[in-house]
Every structure is written in C-alpha cells, then in structure tokens.
Coordinates of C-alpha atoms in Angstrom, one line a residue:
M3 CA 62.1 103.4 85.0
N4 CA 63.0 106.1 87.4
S5 CA 62.7 103.8 90.4
S6 CA 64.8 101.2 88.8
L7 CA 67.4 103.9 87.9
K8 CA 67.4 105.2 91.7
H9 CA 67.8 101.8 93.0
R10 CA 70.8 101.3 90.7
N11 CA 72.3 104.6 91.8
H12 CA 71.9 103.6 95.5
L13 CA 73.4 100.4 94.9
L14 CA 76.3 102.0 93.2
S15 CA 76.7 104.7 95.7
T16 CA 76.6 102.0 98.7
T17 CA 79.0 99.6 96.9
T18 CA 81.6 102.7 96.5
T19 CA 81.3 103.6 100.1
T20 CA 81.7 100.0 101.1
L21 CA 84.7 99.7 98.8
L22 CA 86.3 102.8 100.6
A23 CA 85.6 101.4 104.0
A24 CA 87.1 98.3 102.9
S25 CA 90.3 99.7 101.8
I26 CA 90.9 101.6 104.9
V27 CA 90.1 98.7 107.2
A28 CA 92.3 96.2 105.2
Y29 CA 95.1 99.1 105.1
L30 CA 95.0 99.5 108.9
F31 CA 94.7 95.5 109.4
F32 CA 97.8 95.1 107.4
A33 CA 99.7 98.1 109.0
L34 CA 98.9 97.4 112.5
F35 CA 99.1 93.5 112.6
Y36 CA 102.0 93.0 110.1
W37 CA 104.4 95.9 110.9
G38 CA 107.3 93.8 111.7
H39 CA 106.5 91.2 109.2
L40 CA 106.6 93.8 106.4
N41 CA 110.0 95.1 107.3
Y42 CA 111.5 91.7 107.9
S43 CA 110.5 90.7 104.1
E44 CA 112.2 93.5 102.8
Q45 CA 115.3 92.6 104.8
M46 CA 115.1 89.0 103.6
Q47 CA 114.9 89.9 100.0
M48 CA 117.1 91.7 97.5
F49 CA 116.2 93.4 94.4
M50 CA 119.2 94.5 92.1
Y51 CA 119.1 96.7 89.2
N52 CA 121.2 94.8 86.9
E53 CA 120.8 92.8 83.8
T54 CA 122.2 89.4 85.1
Y55 CA 119.9 89.6 88.1
I56 CA 116.8 90.1 85.8
K57 CA 117.8 87.4 83.4
H58 CA 118.1 85.0 86.2
L59 CA 114.5 85.5 87.3
L60 CA 113.1 85.6 83.9
Q61 CA 114.4 81.9 83.4
Q62 CA 112.2 80.8 86.5
P63 CA 108.7 79.6 86.3
G64 CA 106.5 82.6 87.0
G65 CA 109.7 85.1 86.8
L66 CA 108.0 88.0 85.4
I67 CA 105.5 88.1 88.2
S68 CA 108.2 87.6 90.5
I69 CA 110.1 90.6 89.2
V70 CA 107.1 92.8 89.8
A71 CA 106.6 91.4 93.2
R72 CA 110.2 91.8 94.2
W73 CA 110.4 95.3 92.9
F74 CA 107.3 96.1 95.3
T75 CA 108.7 94.3 98.2
Q76 CA 112.1 96.5 98.2
W77 CA 110.0 99.4 99.4
Y78 CA 108.9 97.6 102.5
I79 CA 111.8 99.2 104.3
N80 CA 109.2 101.7 105.5
P81 CA 106.1 99.4 106.6
W82 CA 103.5 102.1 105.9
I83 CA 104.6 102.1 102.2
G84 CA 104.6 98.4 102.0
A85 CA 101.2 98.2 103.6
I86 CA 99.8 100.2 100.7
F87 CA 100.5 97.4 98.0
P88 CA 99.2 94.4 99.7
S89 CA 96.2 96.3 100.8
T90 CA 95.4 97.6 97.3
I91 CA 95.8 94.0 95.8
S92 CA 93.4 92.5 98.4
V93 CA 90.8 95.4 97.8
L94 CA 90.9 94.8 94.3
F95 CA 90.5 91.1 94.7
G96 CA 87.6 91.5 96.7
F97 CA 86.0 94.1 94.4
L98 CA 86.5 91.8 91.4
I99 CA 84.9 88.9 93.3
S100 CA 81.9 91.0 94.3
K101 CA 81.5 92.0 90.5
K102 CA 81.9 88.5 89.2
I103 CA 79.3 87.1 91.6
S104 CA 76.8 90.0 91.8
N105 CA 76.3 93.5 92.3
R106 CA 74.3 93.0 95.3
N107 CA 75.9 94.5 98.6
T108 CA 75.3 91.2 100.2
Y109 CA 77.8 89.6 98.1
F110 CA 80.2 92.5 98.2
I111 CA 80.4 92.0 102.0
S112 CA 81.1 88.5 101.5
A113 CA 83.8 89.3 99.0
F114 CA 85.1 91.8 101.6
L115 CA 85.5 89.2 104.3
L116 CA 87.2 86.9 101.6
M117 CA 89.8 89.9 101.0
V118 CA 90.5 90.3 104.7
M119 CA 91.0 86.6 104.9
M120 CA 93.4 86.9 102.0
H121 CA 95.2 89.6 103.7
F122 CA 96.0 87.6 106.7
T123 CA 96.9 84.4 104.9
L124 CA 99.1 85.8 102.1
K125 CA 100.8 88.5 103.9
D126 CA 104.1 90.2 102.6
H127 CA 106.0 87.2 101.7
M128 CA 103.1 85.9 99.3
M129 CA 103.2 89.1 97.2
A130 CA 104.0 87.1 94.1
G131 CA 101.3 84.7 94.8
A132 CA 98.9 87.5 95.4
M133 CA 99.7 89.2 92.4
A134 CA 99.4 86.0 90.2
M135 CA 95.9 85.2 91.9
L136 CA 94.9 88.8 90.9
L137 CA 96.1 88.7 87.3
T138 CA 94.1 85.1 87.1
T139 CA 90.8 86.8 88.4
C140 CA 91.2 89.8 85.9
C141 CA 91.6 87.4 83.1
L142 CA 88.3 85.7 83.8
F143 CA 86.6 88.9 82.8
A144 CA 87.8 88.4 79.3
D145 CA 85.3 85.4 79.0
I146 CA 87.3 84.1 75.9
K147 CA 85.1 81.9 73.7
S148 CA 87.6 80.4 71.3
P149 CA 89.2 77.1 72.7
V150 CA 92.4 78.1 70.8
W151 CA 92.9 81.5 72.6
R152 CA 92.0 79.7 76.1
I153 CA 94.6 77.5 75.6
A154 CA 97.0 80.3 74.5
S155 CA 95.9 82.6 77.5
S156 CA 96.5 79.3 79.9
T157 CA 99.9 78.9 78.7
A158 CA 100.8 82.5 78.7
I159 CA 99.6 82.9 82.5
S160 CA 101.7 79.9 83.4
V161 CA 104.9 81.5 82.0
I162 CA 104.0 85.0 83.3
A163 CA 102.5 84.1 86.9
G164 CA 103.5 80.5 87.4
P165 CA 101.9 76.9 86.6
L166 CA 99.6 77.1 89.5
A167 CA 98.0 80.5 88.3
G168 CA 97.8 78.8 84.8
L169 CA 96.2 75.8 86.1
T170 CA 93.7 77.6 88.1
Y171 CA 92.7 79.8 85.2
T172 CA 92.5 76.6 83.1
L173 CA 90.0 75.2 85.6
S174 CA 88.1 78.2 85.9
S175 CA 87.4 79.2 82.4
F176 CA 86.5 75.7 80.8
H177 CA 83.0 74.6 80.8
R178 CA 83.4 71.1 79.2
I179 CA 85.7 68.4 80.6
Y180 CA 87.1 67.3 77.4
E181 CA 88.2 71.1 76.6
L182 CA 90.7 70.8 79.6
L183 CA 93.0 68.2 78.0
P184 CA 94.8 70.5 75.5
P185 CA 95.8 73.1 78.2
L186 CA 96.7 70.4 80.5
L187 CA 98.9 68.9 77.9
V188 CA 100.7 72.2 77.5
F189 CA 100.9 72.8 81.1
T190 CA 102.8 69.4 81.3
L191 CA 105.2 70.0 78.6
F192 CA 105.9 73.3 80.0
Q193 CA 106.9 71.8 83.3
T194 CA 109.0 69.0 81.7
T195 CA 110.7 71.2 79.1
V196 CA 111.0 74.8 79.9
S197 CA 111.2 74.3 83.7
S198 CA 113.2 71.0 84.0
Q199 CA 115.9 72.7 86.0
Y200 CA 113.5 73.3 88.9
S201 CA 111.8 71.0 91.2
F202 CA 108.4 69.7 90.8
I203 CA 107.1 71.7 93.8
V204 CA 108.7 75.0 92.4
N205 CA 107.3 74.5 88.9
F206 CA 103.7 73.7 90.2
L207 CA 103.4 76.2 92.7
G208 CA 105.0 79.0 90.6
C209 CA 107.9 81.2 91.5
E210 CA 108.1 82.7 95.2
Y211 CA 104.5 82.2 96.1
Y212 CA 105.8 81.8 99.5
R213 CA 109.5 81.7 100.6
D214 CA 109.8 78.1 101.7
S215 CA 109.5 75.9 98.7
L216 CA 109.9 72.7 100.8
E217 CA 106.6 73.4 103.0
L218 CA 103.4 73.1 101.5
R219 CA 101.1 75.7 102.4
Y220 CA 97.4 76.1 102.0
E221 CA 97.1 80.0 101.0
P222 CA 97.5 79.6 97.1
Y223 CA 95.1 76.7 97.2
I224 CA 92.5 78.5 99.1
T225 CA 92.8 81.6 96.8
G226 CA 92.7 79.2 93.8
L227 CA 89.6 77.5 94.8
F228 CA 87.9 80.9 95.2
I229 CA 88.8 81.8 91.8
I230 CA 87.6 78.4 90.4
F231 CA 84.5 79.0 92.5
I232 CA 83.8 82.5 90.9
G233 CA 84.8 81.1 87.4
Q234 CA 82.8 78.0 87.0
F235 CA 80.1 78.3 89.8
R236 CA 78.8 81.8 89.5
R237 CA 75.3 80.6 88.6
V238 CA 75.1 78.6 92.0
A239 CA 76.4 81.8 93.8
A240 CA 73.3 83.5 92.7
K241 CA 71.5 81.8 95.4
G242 CA 71.3 83.9 98.7
Y243 CA 72.5 81.3 101.1
V244 CA 75.7 81.0 99.5
A245 CA 76.9 84.6 100.4
Y246 CA 76.0 83.9 104.0
V247 CA 78.1 80.5 104.1
L248 CA 81.0 82.5 102.5
C249 CA 80.7 85.2 105.3
A250 CA 80.7 82.4 108.0
L251 CA 83.7 80.6 106.6
S252 CA 85.6 83.9 106.0
V253 CA 85.2 85.0 109.6
I254 CA 86.3 81.8 111.0
A255 CA 89.4 81.7 108.6
F256 CA 90.1 85.4 109.4
S257 CA 89.9 84.7 113.1
I258 CA 92.3 81.6 113.2
S259 CA 94.9 83.2 111.1
A260 CA 94.8 86.5 113.2
F261 CA 95.4 84.9 116.4
T262 CA 97.9 82.1 115.1
S263 CA 100.2 84.7 113.6
R264 CA 100.3 87.5 116.2
A265 CA 103.0 85.9 118.2
E266 CA 105.2 85.6 115.3
E267 CA 104.6 89.2 114.5
V268 CA 105.7 90.2 118.0
V269 CA 109.1 88.3 117.6
L270 CA 109.5 90.0 114.2
Q271 CA 109.0 93.4 116.0
Y272 CA 111.8 92.7 118.4
D273 CA 114.1 91.7 115.4
K274 CA 113.4 95.2 113.7
L275 CA 114.0 97.2 116.5
A276 CA 117.2 95.4 117.3
R277 CA 118.4 96.2 113.7
Q278 CA 117.4 99.9 114.6
Q279 CA 119.4 99.7 117.7
R280 CA 116.2 100.9 119.7
W281 CA 117.3 99.3 123.0
N282 CA 114.7 101.2 125.1
D283 CA 111.9 100.5 122.8
I284 CA 112.5 96.5 123.1
I285 CA 112.6 96.7 126.8
H286 CA 109.2 98.7 126.4
L287 CA 107.9 96.0 124.1
A288 CA 108.9 93.3 126.6
D289 CA 107.0 95.0 129.4
K290 CA 103.9 95.1 127.4
H291 CA 104.1 91.6 126.0
P292 CA 105.1 88.6 128.3
L293 CA 108.2 86.7 126.7
S294 CA 107.3 83.6 125.2
S295 CA 110.2 82.6 123.0
K296 CA 113.9 82.4 123.3
T297 CA 114.3 84.9 120.4
A298 CA 112.4 87.5 122.1
A299 CA 114.1 86.8 125.4
L300 CA 117.5 87.1 123.6
Y301 CA 116.8 90.5 121.9
T302 CA 115.5 91.9 125.5
N303 CA 118.7 90.6 127.4
L304 CA 120.9 92.2 124.7
S305 CA 119.0 95.5 125.1
L306 CA 119.3 95.3 128.9
A307 CA 123.0 94.6 128.5
Q308 CA 123.5 97.5 125.8
T309 CA 121.6 100.0 128.4
G310 CA 123.5 98.6 131.3
R311 CA 120.5 97.2 133.2
I312 CA 120.8 93.6 132.8
G313 CA 122.4 93.1 136.3
D314 CA 119.1 94.8 137.7
K315 CA 116.3 93.5 135.3
L316 CA 117.3 90.3 134.2
F317 CA 114.8 88.2 136.1
H318 CA 112.1 90.8 135.7
Y319 CA 111.5 88.8 132.4
E320 CA 110.9 85.0 131.7
Q321 CA 114.0 83.2 131.0
F322 CA 114.5 79.9 129.0
G323 CA 117.9 79.0 130.0
E324 CA 121.5 80.2 128.7
E325 CA 120.2 80.4 125.0
C326 CA 118.5 83.6 126.0
L327 CA 121.9 85.0 126.0
I328 CA 123.8 82.7 123.6
P329 CA 122.1 81.6 120.6
R330 CA 123.0 78.2 119.2
F331 CA 123.3 77.9 115.5
M332 CA 120.3 76.4 113.7
I333 CA 119.8 76.0 110.0
D334 CA 117.2 78.8 109.9
P335 CA 117.8 82.4 108.6
F336 CA 115.8 84.2 111.3
T337 CA 117.5 82.3 114.2
A338 CA 121.0 82.8 112.8
M339 CA 120.5 86.4 112.0
A340 CA 119.4 87.0 115.7
G341 CA 122.6 85.2 116.9
A342 CA 124.6 87.4 114.5
E343 CA 123.2 90.6 116.2
V344 CA 124.1 89.5 119.6
F345 CA 127.8 88.4 118.6
Y346 CA 128.3 91.6 116.5
W347 CA 127.4 93.9 119.5
L348 CA 129.8 91.8 121.9
G349 CA 132.6 92.2 119.7
L350 CA 132.8 88.8 118.3
V351 CA 132.8 90.1 114.6
N352 CA 134.3 86.8 113.1
T353 CA 131.5 84.7 114.6
A354 CA 128.9 87.4 113.6
E355 CA 130.0 87.1 110.1
R356 CA 129.9 83.3 110.2
F357 CA 126.5 83.2 111.5
T358 CA 125.1 86.0 109.1
F359 CA 126.8 84.0 106.2
E360 CA 125.1 80.8 107.3
A361 CA 121.9 82.6 107.7
Q362 CA 121.8 84.0 104.3
E363 CA 122.7 80.3 102.8
A364 CA 119.8 78.9 104.8
I365 CA 117.1 81.0 103.0
P366 CA 115.1 78.3 101.5
N367 CA 114.7 79.6 97.9
G368 CA 118.3 80.5 97.6
D369 CA 117.8 84.1 97.6
K370 CA 120.2 86.8 98.8
S371 CA 119.3 88.9 101.8
V372 CA 120.1 92.6 101.8
R373 CA 120.3 92.6 105.4
A374 CA 122.9 89.9 105.3
I375 CA 124.9 91.5 102.6
K376 CA 125.0 94.8 104.8
K377 CA 125.9 93.0 107.9
L378 CA 128.8 91.1 106.2
A379 CA 129.9 94.5 104.7
Q380 CA 130.0 96.1 108.4
C381 CA 131.8 93.0 109.7
N382 CA 134.6 93.5 107.2
I383 CA 134.8 97.2 107.4
I384 CA 135.2 96.7 111.5
K385 CA 137.9 94.0 110.7
G386 CA 139.8 96.2 108.2
D387 CA 139.3 93.8 105.4
Y388 CA 138.3 96.7 102.9
K389 CA 138.6 94.7 99.7
V390 CA 135.9 92.2 100.8
A391 CA 133.8 95.0 102.2
M392 CA 134.0 96.8 98.9
R393 CA 132.6 93.8 97.1
Y394 CA 129.6 93.7 99.3
L395 CA 129.1 97.5 99.1
S396 CA 129.2 97.2 95.3
M397 CA 126.0 94.8 95.4
L398 CA 124.1 97.3 97.9
K399 CA 124.9 100.2 95.4
Q400 CA 122.9 98.3 92.8
T401 CA 119.7 98.4 95.2
A402 CA 117.3 101.2 95.7
C403 CA 117.0 101.5 99.3
Y404 CA 120.5 100.8 100.2
R405 CA 122.5 102.6 97.6
R406 CA 123.1 105.7 99.7
W407 CA 124.2 104.0 102.8
A408 CA 126.7 102.0 100.6
T409 CA 128.2 105.1 98.9
Q410 CA 128.6 106.7 102.3
A411 CA 130.3 103.7 103.5
E412 CA 132.6 103.5 100.6
E413 CA 133.7 107.1 101.1
Y414 CA 134.5 106.3 104.7
I415 CA 136.8 103.3 103.6
K416 CA 138.5 105.4 100.9
N417 CA 139.3 108.3 103.3
D418 CA 140.2 105.9 106.1
R419 CA 137.6 107.5 108.2
S420 CA 135.8 104.4 109.4
D421 CA 136.4 105.3 113.1
D422 CA 134.3 108.2 112.6
V423 CA 131.3 105.9 112.6
A424 CA 130.5 105.6 116.2
E425 CA 129.0 102.0 115.9
W426 CA 132.1 100.7 114.1
S427 CA 134.5 102.5 116.6
T428 CA 132.7 100.9 119.7
I429 CA 132.7 97.3 118.3
R430 CA 136.4 97.7 117.4
K431 CA 137.2 98.4 121.0
R432 CA 135.1 95.5 122.1
M433 CA 136.3 92.9 119.6
I434 CA 139.1 90.2 119.6
N435 CA 140.6 88.8 116.6
D436 CA 140.8 85.0 117.4
D437 CA 137.2 84.1 117.7
N438 CA 137.3 81.7 114.7
Y439 CA 137.2 78.7 116.7
F440 CA 134.2 79.9 118.7
S441 CA 132.0 77.3 120.7
E442 CA 128.9 77.7 122.6
R443 CA 130.1 75.1 125.2
D444 CA 132.9 77.2 126.3
F445 CA 131.4 80.6 125.8
D446 CA 132.4 81.6 129.3
K447 CA 136.2 81.4 128.2
T448 CA 135.3 83.5 125.2
L449 CA 133.7 86.2 127.3
A450 CA 136.6 86.1 130.0
Q451 CA 139.0 86.7 127.0
L452 CA 136.8 89.7 125.8
V453 CA 137.1 91.1 129.4
V454 CA 140.7 90.8 129.6
T455 CA 141.5 92.0 126.0
S456 CA 138.7 94.7 125.2
S457 CA 139.2 98.2 126.0
D458 CA 135.2 98.4 126.3
F459 CA 134.4 95.4 128.2
G460 CA 131.4 96.6 130.0
I461 CA 128.7 94.5 128.0
S462 CA 130.9 91.5 127.9
Y463 CA 131.6 91.4 131.7
N464 CA 127.7 91.8 132.3
Y465 CA 127.3 89.0 129.7
L466 CA 129.6 86.8 131.6
L467 CA 128.1 87.2 134.9
S468 CA 124.6 86.9 133.5
L469 CA 125.6 83.5 131.9
S470 CA 126.7 82.4 135.2
L471 CA 123.2 83.1 136.7
L472 CA 121.5 81.5 133.8
K473 CA 123.5 78.5 134.1
K474 CA 123.0 78.5 137.8
D475 CA 126.8 78.0 138.0
L476 CA 127.6 79.8 141.2
Q477 CA 131.4 78.6 141.1
M478 CA 131.7 80.2 137.7
F479 CA 130.1 83.6 139.2
K480 CA 132.4 83.4 142.2
E481 CA 135.5 83.1 140.0
Y482 CA 134.7 85.9 137.8
Y483 CA 132.7 88.5 140.2
R484 CA 134.7 91.6 141.1
P485 CA 132.4 93.9 143.2
Q486 CA 135.2 96.9 142.5
V487 CA 134.2 96.9 138.9
F488 CA 130.8 98.6 139.7
K489 CA 131.9 101.7 141.4
D490 CA 128.8 103.4 142.1
K491 CA 126.3 100.6 142.6
T492 CA 126.4 96.9 142.4
P493 CA 123.6 95.4 140.3
L494 CA 120.9 93.7 142.4
Y495 CA 121.2 90.3 140.9
Y496 CA 125.0 90.2 141.2
K497 CA 124.6 91.3 144.8
E498 CA 121.9 88.5 145.3
A499 CA 123.9 85.7 143.7
Y500 CA 126.9 86.7 145.8
I501 CA 124.8 86.6 149.0
Y502 CA 123.3 83.3 148.0
N503 CA 126.9 81.9 147.6
M504 CA 127.9 83.2 150.8
L505 CA 124.8 81.7 152.6
N506 CA 125.4 78.3 151.0
D507 CA 129.0 78.1 152.3
G508 CA 128.1 79.4 155.6
S509 CA 130.4 82.3 155.5
L510 CA 127.5 84.7 155.9
H511 CA 124.3 84.6 158.3
L512 CA 121.0 86.5 157.6
K513 CA 121.3 88.5 160.7
E514 CA 124.7 90.0 159.4
L515 CA 122.9 90.5 156.1
Q516 CA 120.2 92.6 157.8
K517 CA 122.7 95.2 158.8
S518 CA 124.0 95.8 155.3
D519 CA 120.7 95.5 153.2
H520 CA 117.6 95.0 155.2
T521 CA 115.0 95.0 152.2
L522 CA 117.0 92.2 150.4
A523 CA 117.7 90.1 153.5
N524 CA 114.0 90.2 154.3
R525 CA 112.9 88.8 150.8
I526 CA 115.6 86.1 150.9
Q527 CA 114.7 85.0 154.4
S528 CA 111.0 85.0 153.5
F529 CA 111.6 82.9 150.4
I530 CA 113.7 80.5 152.3
Q531 CA 111.1 80.1 155.1
M532 CA 108.1 79.5 152.6
Y533 CA 110.1 77.2 150.3
Q534 CA 111.4 74.8 153.2
A535 CA 107.7 74.8 154.5
N536 CA 106.1 74.1 151.3
P537 CA 107.7 74.3 147.7
D538 CA 104.4 74.3 146.0
D539 CA 103.0 77.1 147.9
S540 CA 101.5 79.6 145.3
R541 CA 102.6 82.6 147.3
L542 CA 106.1 81.9 146.3
S543 CA 105.3 83.4 142.9
Q544 CA 105.8 86.8 144.3
F545 CA 109.6 86.0 144.2
K546 CA 109.7 85.3 140.5
D547 CA 111.8 88.4 140.0
M548 CA 114.6 87.0 142.1
F549 CA 117.7 84.8 141.3
I550 CA 117.0 82.5 144.2
W551 CA 113.6 81.7 142.5
Y552 CA 115.1 80.9 139.3
V553 CA 117.5 78.5 141.0
A554 CA 114.8 76.8 142.7
Y555 CA 112.3 76.3 139.9
K556 CA 114.0 76.7 136.6

C-alpha cells in the first residue's frame, strides 16, 4: 500500500514539475518566435465595447467564442501579455490530453510535444480556434451517457464554438455509428437555417478559426483529429508504442512549422518597428538578418531615408528593384499597409489614406482594423478634415487600448493645436495636396513636385535620387542631382552615380578622379578591370555594396 502511495506521489510530483517546465518553455517559445506576429494580430483586429458590435458577432456561427477570443486579442498590443494567453491555452490543452490518455509521464511528454506543435500551428490568429478546441476537449471529460444530452451538447458547442468544434465533439463522444445520425442531422439543420447568410466554408470551420476564410488551412483539422483520437481511441493509446509515435510526429511537425514561419515573423517585426518609428532598430535588424523580401527592403530603405543615411547605405542591403522604394498596390492588407506607411512619411497623405482604406477593405473576413482606423484618423487630422477625423476617433474611443490616444487627439483638434504634435507638423511640411491622381509609373514626377513645393524636402529628395539609382536611370539622376544641396558631404552613392555618368559620357577619366577621391577611384577601376576580364569572376562579389555592381548584375 505504502509503495503504491509513494509511487503515486512521485508520479504526481514529476507530472507537476513537467507541467511547470512545459508552461515556461511554451511561454518563451511563443514570446520569442512570434513577437511581431502577436502585435500585428492586435493591429488587424478591432474589439469595440458597444451593443451593435457584440450583436453582430453573436449572429455568426461560433460568435460567442469569437467575442471571447477577440477580447483576449485586443491586449496583444503588449506582446508579453499576448504571449500569456495562447501559452496558457496550449498548456491546458496538453495537460488535458495527458490526463485523458494516461497519467504516466511518458504520455505527458507526448502531450507536451503535441502542445508545442499546437503553439506553432495555431499562433495568435487562431485564438478562436484554439479556444474552441480547448472547450471541446474539456467537454469530453463529462462523458455524457444519455444520447439526448449528447445531441444537445453537440448542438450547444456548434452554436458557441462553431460547427467544426461541434462536429469534432460529436465524432469523439459517440461509440456507435448509428448514434451519430441525430446530431449530424441537427448540425446540417443548423448550417442551412441559423447560419444560411454565411458561406459553407465559414459555417463549417466556425467563426474566425483563422483570418482568411478562403484559404483552407490544416491546423483546425490536426487539432480536431487529436481530440477525436483521445475521445474514441484512448484504449489503443494505452499501448506504449503509441506515445513514441506521437513524439516522433510531433517533433517533425514542430520543426517544419518553426522553420517555415520564421521568415514571416521577421517581416512582421519590421512592420511593428516602423509603426513605432524605431528607425535605427529597423536598420539594426537588417544588419542581423539579410533582406529576403521586398517588404523588408521597403521598411529598411524608409528607415535609411528617415535617418538621412540612404545615400550612403542603400546598396549595403539587398535590393529587389524600384518596388523597394515605391510599393505597388496589391489586394493584400499587409502589403497595402506597408505602402501606406511609406507614402505617409513622404507627405503623400491622400495616397496614404487611399492605401490604408483599401488595406482595411482587403481583410478577408471583413473585419475592421484598429491600425487602419488610427491611420485614417491621422491622415484626416493632417489634412485638416477634422469632421472626418472625429468619426474615426469616436470608433477608437470605444476600444480599450486606443481610447486614451483618441481622447488626446480629439483635444488637440478641439483646441486647434494639432501642430503641437511633432509627427503631424513634420508631415504637413512635406505634404502636397494634389496627389489624388498618384501613379507608380510617374512616381519620379510626384517626388520632384514634393521637392519643389515642400518646406521639408529632405526625405523626398533622397527618395527621388535613390529611385533613379534603383531604376538604373542615369539620365533621371543627371536631371535631378544637385551637389549644392549636400552642404557638408555628398553621400557616397550619389557621388558614385555622378562619377559613373561622367565616365560613360567621356567627360571624366580615372586619372582625374584619382586626385579628388583616391579610394573610390581605385574601387571603380578595380571593378571595371575585373568585370571586363571576366564578368563571372567570383571576386566581383566584394563590390556588391557599390552602385556600379548593381548596374552590372541586377
């Protein structure tokens, strides 16, 4: 008896320790790997404290769980707080699986690995799906015997957490095939009557299991299969080899998910830092991670321009053409918001407002973005359209995290003190009012207009010259380049492009250049000699940070 009691106490102690360790590891994984993702999710979703908003959500399938999930997600403005909620859900999920399968530590380890996999697949935008699956797993412990009550509970879960959660519970809790028919009939009726206003995909998957309702994702199905497994096949799970198979599968899934999502997370970090105007941190991030996308290059170039270093550092980073300076509009909320940030800081406020509005309308589930609403309010404040701005501010005042900012902005408007805000004052000095007919193809003309009309044209002039370099348009560079603008020191790449122009038209020789800039002359001469001898020479890669290399190889 004593031996058995000691064994149980030891097992309980070990399990508790493992659970604590699992919680810490899961928390750190989520916080470190999905820092930017957490904050981006909060910015793309708005939770408003008003009756109309709540009623609208309750009318959707799985609306109640969606309300709870959105309430949690609104606090992701602080990623550390946001990391706690998904981590807790994942730990509870793993703990419930371990309890349902067995009390042995071997099975808890397998459950922990499943939990980690759930962490990396569900992430923040799956908060509603994660909560729905957790609710379904909890209901399995009720072990309802009555078929009537099982049908009732399946229907309730379908309404509260969405039809997919209800169907998962139905398949998990019934032991005979013929017993599945009544709840499946109820499930079908629920789809065709209560939720007839929504598409079949939305009805089946439940409300907001993930943001894009048009793209079939695998995460809810994996989680659902695990729930069905522990509900229907727990006797099979009592055999030891099952735990090791689950461990192996979990490690594989964990590894694939971790490596495939990391690149996306880095880009989201750029986006977050740009919203916070942490330009030096963006440059530091670009130094740590080689640029692998146009969006990352876009934010890096904007940061270089904002800090006055674009003329000296542009080709220190990978460039993918002129879209690294001028984003083209795409029907994608993330890309459009990135473009809005660039145009906003250039002073093209009308264009920034249009991109922001289109980005919000491009959100697949039709939700409103708190980030977009804030940017629309800022654009209208800068333009002086205070009545329009007040409408957006009234929406933000109904949120928890942006109420204070909206109230302060409203006070600035009422007291006509909007110029006291340094950001708004700076952009007003840069802006032009007639950018409504903006075109990416004629962006050089728009920038030239900014240079002529703005009282603060530094960033637009640097953008204009850098654009000519990325387009490899030396005639455009020659037309707009004015050395006298740079009083103290001419930026390196503008000097290099100027010299390259003169070398091409024969008005300058390298011997003359030797007298004025010995180091630059030697690098240009070395590149030309090596390139003419063998364009495929691997040693030419040492000149990747030069404009002349970009002209030759891009």
